[in-house]
Every structure is written in structure tokens, then in C-alpha cells.
PDB file of C-alpha atoms in Angstrom:
ATOM      1  CA  MET A 201      -0.348  13.146  -0.245  1.00 51.00           C
ATOM      2  CA  ILE A 202      -2.212   9.952   0.587  1.00 56.00           C
ATOM      3  CA  VAL A 203       0.253   8.130  -1.643  1.00 50.00           C
ATOM      4  CA  ILE A 204       3.069   9.352   0.597  1.00 55.00           C
ATOM      5  CA  VAL A 205       1.387   7.823   3.642  1.00 49.00           C
ATOM      6  CA  VAL A 206       0.781   4.523   1.849  1.00 49.00           C
ATOM      7  CA  ILE A 207       4.393   4.395   0.672  1.00 54.00           C
ATOM      8  CA  ARG A 208       5.549   5.253   4.180  1.00 55.00           C
ATOM      9  CA  VAL A 209       3.414   2.481   5.708  1.00 51.00           C
ATOM     10  CA  LEU A 210       4.630  -0.016   3.151  1.00 52.00           C
ATOM     11  CA  SER A 211       8.262   0.968   3.678  1.00 56.00           C
ATOM     12  CA  ASP A 212       7.894   0.429   7.433  1.00 53.00           C
ATOM     13  CA  THR A 213       6.700  -3.140   6.981  1.00 52.00           C
ATOM     14  CA  GLU A 214       9.068  -5.943   6.202  1.00 48.00           C
ATOM     15  CA  PHE A 215       8.558  -7.788   2.969  1.00 46.00           C
ATOM     16  CA  THR A 216      10.455 -10.819   1.855  1.00 44.00           C
ATOM     17  CA  ARG A 217      11.858 -10.241  -1.577  1.00 48.00           C
ATOM     18  CA  HIS A 218      12.261 -13.094  -3.979  1.00 48.00           C
ATOM     19  CA  GLU A 219      14.240 -12.844  -7.142  1.00 49.00           C
ATOM     20  CA  LEU A 220      12.480 -14.396 -10.076  1.00 57.00           C
ATOM     21  CA  SER A 221      14.559 -16.112 -12.704  1.00 66.00           C
ATOM     22  CA  THR A 222      13.904 -18.675 -15.376  1.00 68.00           C
ATOM     23  CA  PRO A 223      15.930 -21.869 -14.969  1.00 68.00           C
ATOM     24  CA  THR A 224      17.965 -22.599 -18.093  1.00 73.00           C
ATOM     25  CA  ASN A 225      19.846 -25.486 -19.652  1.00 73.00           C
ATOM     26  CA  ASP A 226      23.579 -25.342 -20.315  1.00 75.00           C
ATOM     27  CA  ASP A 227      22.917 -23.955 -23.806  1.00 77.00           C
ATOM     28  CA  GLY A 228      20.787 -21.076 -22.439  1.00 72.00           C
ATOM     29  CA  THR A 229      17.355 -22.409 -23.382  1.00 77.00           C
ATOM     30  CA  ALA A 230      14.618 -22.538 -20.777  1.00 74.00           C
ATOM     31  CA  LEU A 231      13.959 -25.792 -18.954  1.00 70.00           C
ATOM     32  CA  SER A 232      10.671 -27.525 -19.606  1.00 69.00           C
ATOM     33  CA  LYS A 233       7.918 -27.063 -17.044  1.00 64.00           C
ATOM     34  CA  ASP A 234       8.100 -30.723 -15.975  1.00 64.00           C
ATOM     35  CA  SER A 235      11.849 -30.709 -15.318  1.00 61.00           C
ATOM     36  CA  CYS A 236      11.880 -27.471 -13.360  1.00 54.00           C
ATOM     37  CA  GLN A 237      13.315 -27.941  -9.865  1.00 55.00           C
ATOM     38  CA  LEU A 238      13.825 -24.632  -8.125  1.00 53.00           C
ATOM     39  CA  SER A 239      16.143 -25.257  -5.199  1.00 54.00           C
ATOM     40  CA  GLY A 240      14.027 -28.068  -3.796  1.00 55.00           C
ATOM     41  CA  HIS A 241      10.811 -26.034  -3.490  1.00 54.00           C
ATOM     42  CA  PRO A 242       7.640 -27.663  -4.775  1.00 55.00           C
ATOM     43  CA  SER A 243       6.226 -26.070  -7.913  1.00 56.00           C
ATOM     44  CA  HIS A 244       2.767 -25.763  -6.325  1.00 58.00           C
ATOM     45  CA  PRO A 245       2.697 -24.905  -2.617  1.00 57.00           C
ATOM     46  CA  ALA A 246       0.231 -26.925  -0.582  1.00 62.00           C
ATOM     47  CA  GLU A 247      -1.128 -23.930   1.341  1.00 68.00           C
ATOM     48  CA  PRO A 248      -1.008 -20.197   0.656  1.00 65.00           C
ATOM     49  CA  ALA A 249       1.292 -18.093   2.794  1.00 68.00           C
ATOM     50  CA  GLU A 250      -0.412 -16.640   5.851  1.00 74.00           C
ATOM     51  CA  VAL A 251      -0.604 -12.907   6.337  1.00 67.00           C
ATOM     52  CA  SER A 252       1.674 -11.833   9.166  1.00 82.00           C
ATOM     53  CA  GLY A 253      -0.218  -8.731  10.243  1.00 84.00           C
ATOM     54  CA  PRO A 254      -2.958  -6.263   9.425  1.00 87.00           C
ATOM     55  CA  LEU A 255      -2.965  -4.336   6.172  1.00 90.00           C
ATOM     56  CA  LEU A 256      -2.965  -1.023   8.044  1.00 90.00           C
ATOM     57  CA  THR A 257      -1.901  -0.321  11.575  1.00 92.00           C
ATOM     58  CA  SER A 258      -4.374   1.372  13.887  1.00 93.00           C
ATOM     59  CA  ARG A 259      -2.273   4.547  13.711  1.00 94.00           C
ATOM     60  CA  SER A 260      -2.451   4.597   9.915  1.00 94.00           C
ATOM     61  CA  ALA A 261      -6.184   3.969   9.970  1.00 95.00           C
ATOM     62  CA  LEU A 262      -6.651   6.806  12.479  1.00 95.00           C
ATOM     63  CA  ILE A 263      -4.622   9.182  10.301  1.00 96.00           C
ATOM     64  CA  LEU A 264      -6.581   8.292   7.156  1.00 96.00           C
ATOM     65  CA  VAL A 265      -9.984   8.518   8.875  1.00 97.00           C
ATOM     66  CA  ALA A 266      -9.102  11.876  10.420  1.00 97.00           C
ATOM     67  CA  ALA A 267      -7.901  13.134   7.018  1.00 97.00           C
ATOM     68  CA  VAL A 268     -11.168  12.029   5.388  1.00 97.00           C
ATOM     69  CA  VAL A 269     -13.194  13.756   8.131  1.00 97.00           C
ATOM     70  CA  LEU A 270     -11.201  16.975   7.722  1.00 97.00           C
ATOM     71  CA  GLY A 271     -11.573  16.751   3.945  1.00 97.00           C
ATOM     72  CA  GLY A 272     -15.313  16.284   4.359  1.00 97.00           C
ATOM     73  CA  ILE A 273     -15.532  19.343   6.571  1.00 97.00           C
ATOM     74  CA  VAL A 274     -13.616  21.391   3.998  1.00 97.00           C
ATOM     75  CA  ALA A 275     -15.875  20.074   1.219  1.00 98.00           C
ATOM     76  CA  VAL A 276     -19.078  20.935   3.088  1.00 97.00           C
ATOM     77  CA  LEU A 277     -17.883  24.416   3.990  1.00 98.00           C
ATOM     78  CA  THR A 278     -16.759  25.039   0.411  1.00 97.00           C
ATOM     79  CA  TYR A 279     -20.094  23.861  -0.959  1.00 97.00           C
ATOM     80  CA  LEU A 280     -21.982  26.103   1.462  1.00 97.00           C
ATOM     81  CA  SER A 281     -19.924  29.125   0.450  1.00 97.00           C
ATOM     82  CA  THR A 282     -19.779  28.567  -3.330  1.00 95.00           C
ATOM     83  CA  GLY A 283     -22.688  26.271  -4.164  1.00 94.00           C
ATOM     84  CA  ASN A 284     -20.491  24.485  -6.705  1.00 96.00           C
ATOM     85  CA  THR A 285     -20.225  20.714  -6.203  1.00 96.00           C
ATOM     86  CA  ALA A 286     -17.089  20.226  -8.317  1.00 97.00           C
ATOM     87  CA  THR A 287     -15.224  22.932  -6.435  1.00 97.00           C
ATOM     88  CA  ALA A 288     -16.325  21.452  -3.125  1.00 97.00           C
ATOM     89  CA  VAL A 289     -15.113  17.965  -4.094  1.00 97.00           C
ATOM     90  CA  LEU A 290     -11.740  19.282  -5.246  1.00 98.00           C
ATOM     91  CA  ALA A 291     -11.360  21.373  -2.102  1.00 97.00           C
ATOM     92  CA  GLY A 292     -12.262  18.375   0.060  1.00 97.00           C
ATOM     93  CA  LEU A 293      -9.721  16.165  -1.704  1.00 97.00           C
ATOM     94  CA  ALA A 294      -7.080  18.852  -1.359  1.00 97.00           C
ATOM     95  CA  GLY A 295      -7.926  19.269   2.327  1.00 97.00           C
ATOM     96  CA  ALA A 296      -7.678  15.538   2.954  1.00 97.00           C
ATOM     97  CA  GLY A 297      -4.420  15.321   1.046  1.00 96.00           C
ATOM     98  CA  ALA A 298      -2.877  18.289   2.802  1.00 96.00           C
ATOM     99  CA  SER A 299      -3.950  17.126   6.253  1.00 96.00           C
ATOM    100  CA  THR A 300      -2.520  13.614   5.882  1.00 95.00           C
ATOM    101  CA  PRO A 301       1.196  14.476   6.299  1.00 95.00           C
ATOM    102  CA  VAL A 302       0.349  16.961   9.056  1.00 95.00           C
ATOM    103  CA  LEU A 303      -1.594  14.302  10.955  1.00 95.00           C
ATOM    104  CA  HIS A 304       1.231  11.862  10.328  1.00 95.00           C
ATOM    105  CA  THR A 305       3.649  14.140  12.163  1.00 94.00           C
ATOM    106  CA  LEU A 306       1.188  15.118  14.908  1.00 94.00           C
ATOM    107  CA  ILE A 307      -0.001  11.639  15.863  1.00 91.00           C
ATOM    108  CA  GLY A 308       2.871   9.928  17.638  1.00 85.00           C
ATOM    109  CA  ARG A 309       4.078   6.423  17.045  1.00 76.00           C
TER     110      ARG A 309
END
């Protein structure tokens, strides 16, 4: 379920897509590294591209933190009732995963 939220967050952000292709000679062989001129762009950029925004929005962070808290509550209650650590961890993970899409719909944009 957490994967769904991450995919949803990533699909909401805009990424620039670049097609990668190997420059070739007329006979189909690859150009040498020294003769490679890709549409006027330098082969080694002077500075790395700057990040345009945060990795997660505050809404996404709130949803994930609330899901972890709810999962922790489920894990603690399960451990107190069963005494089994493995069952408590699995229940907590399931609780966090199940609460993520619910919190996503409840917390407005």
C-alpha cells in the first residue's frame, strides 16, 4: 500500500524525460567518445542540475507519519494480546499499509 502512495506522489510530480540513444555513423557503428556531439550539449555538464522541490510534500509526509503511528499502535496492541513479536510486526505493517490509502483519501489536498 505504501508503494501506491509513492507511485501516486511520483506521478503527481513533473519529470523531464530524456530519450537516450547512441549516436551512430552512417554505416551504423557507434561514434567514438571523442567525436560525440549530442545536439550541442557538452559531454560533461559544469554543474549538477538543481532539485526543483522537496522529495515529499508536507501532505505526503503527514500521511506516511500517521500511517506509521497507526501501524505502531496496531503492533503494540497485537503484541500485548498475543505476546508474539513476529505476529505483532506483521500486524503493524499490515495496519500501516491498510491505513495509508485511507489517510490519502481523508486528508485533503
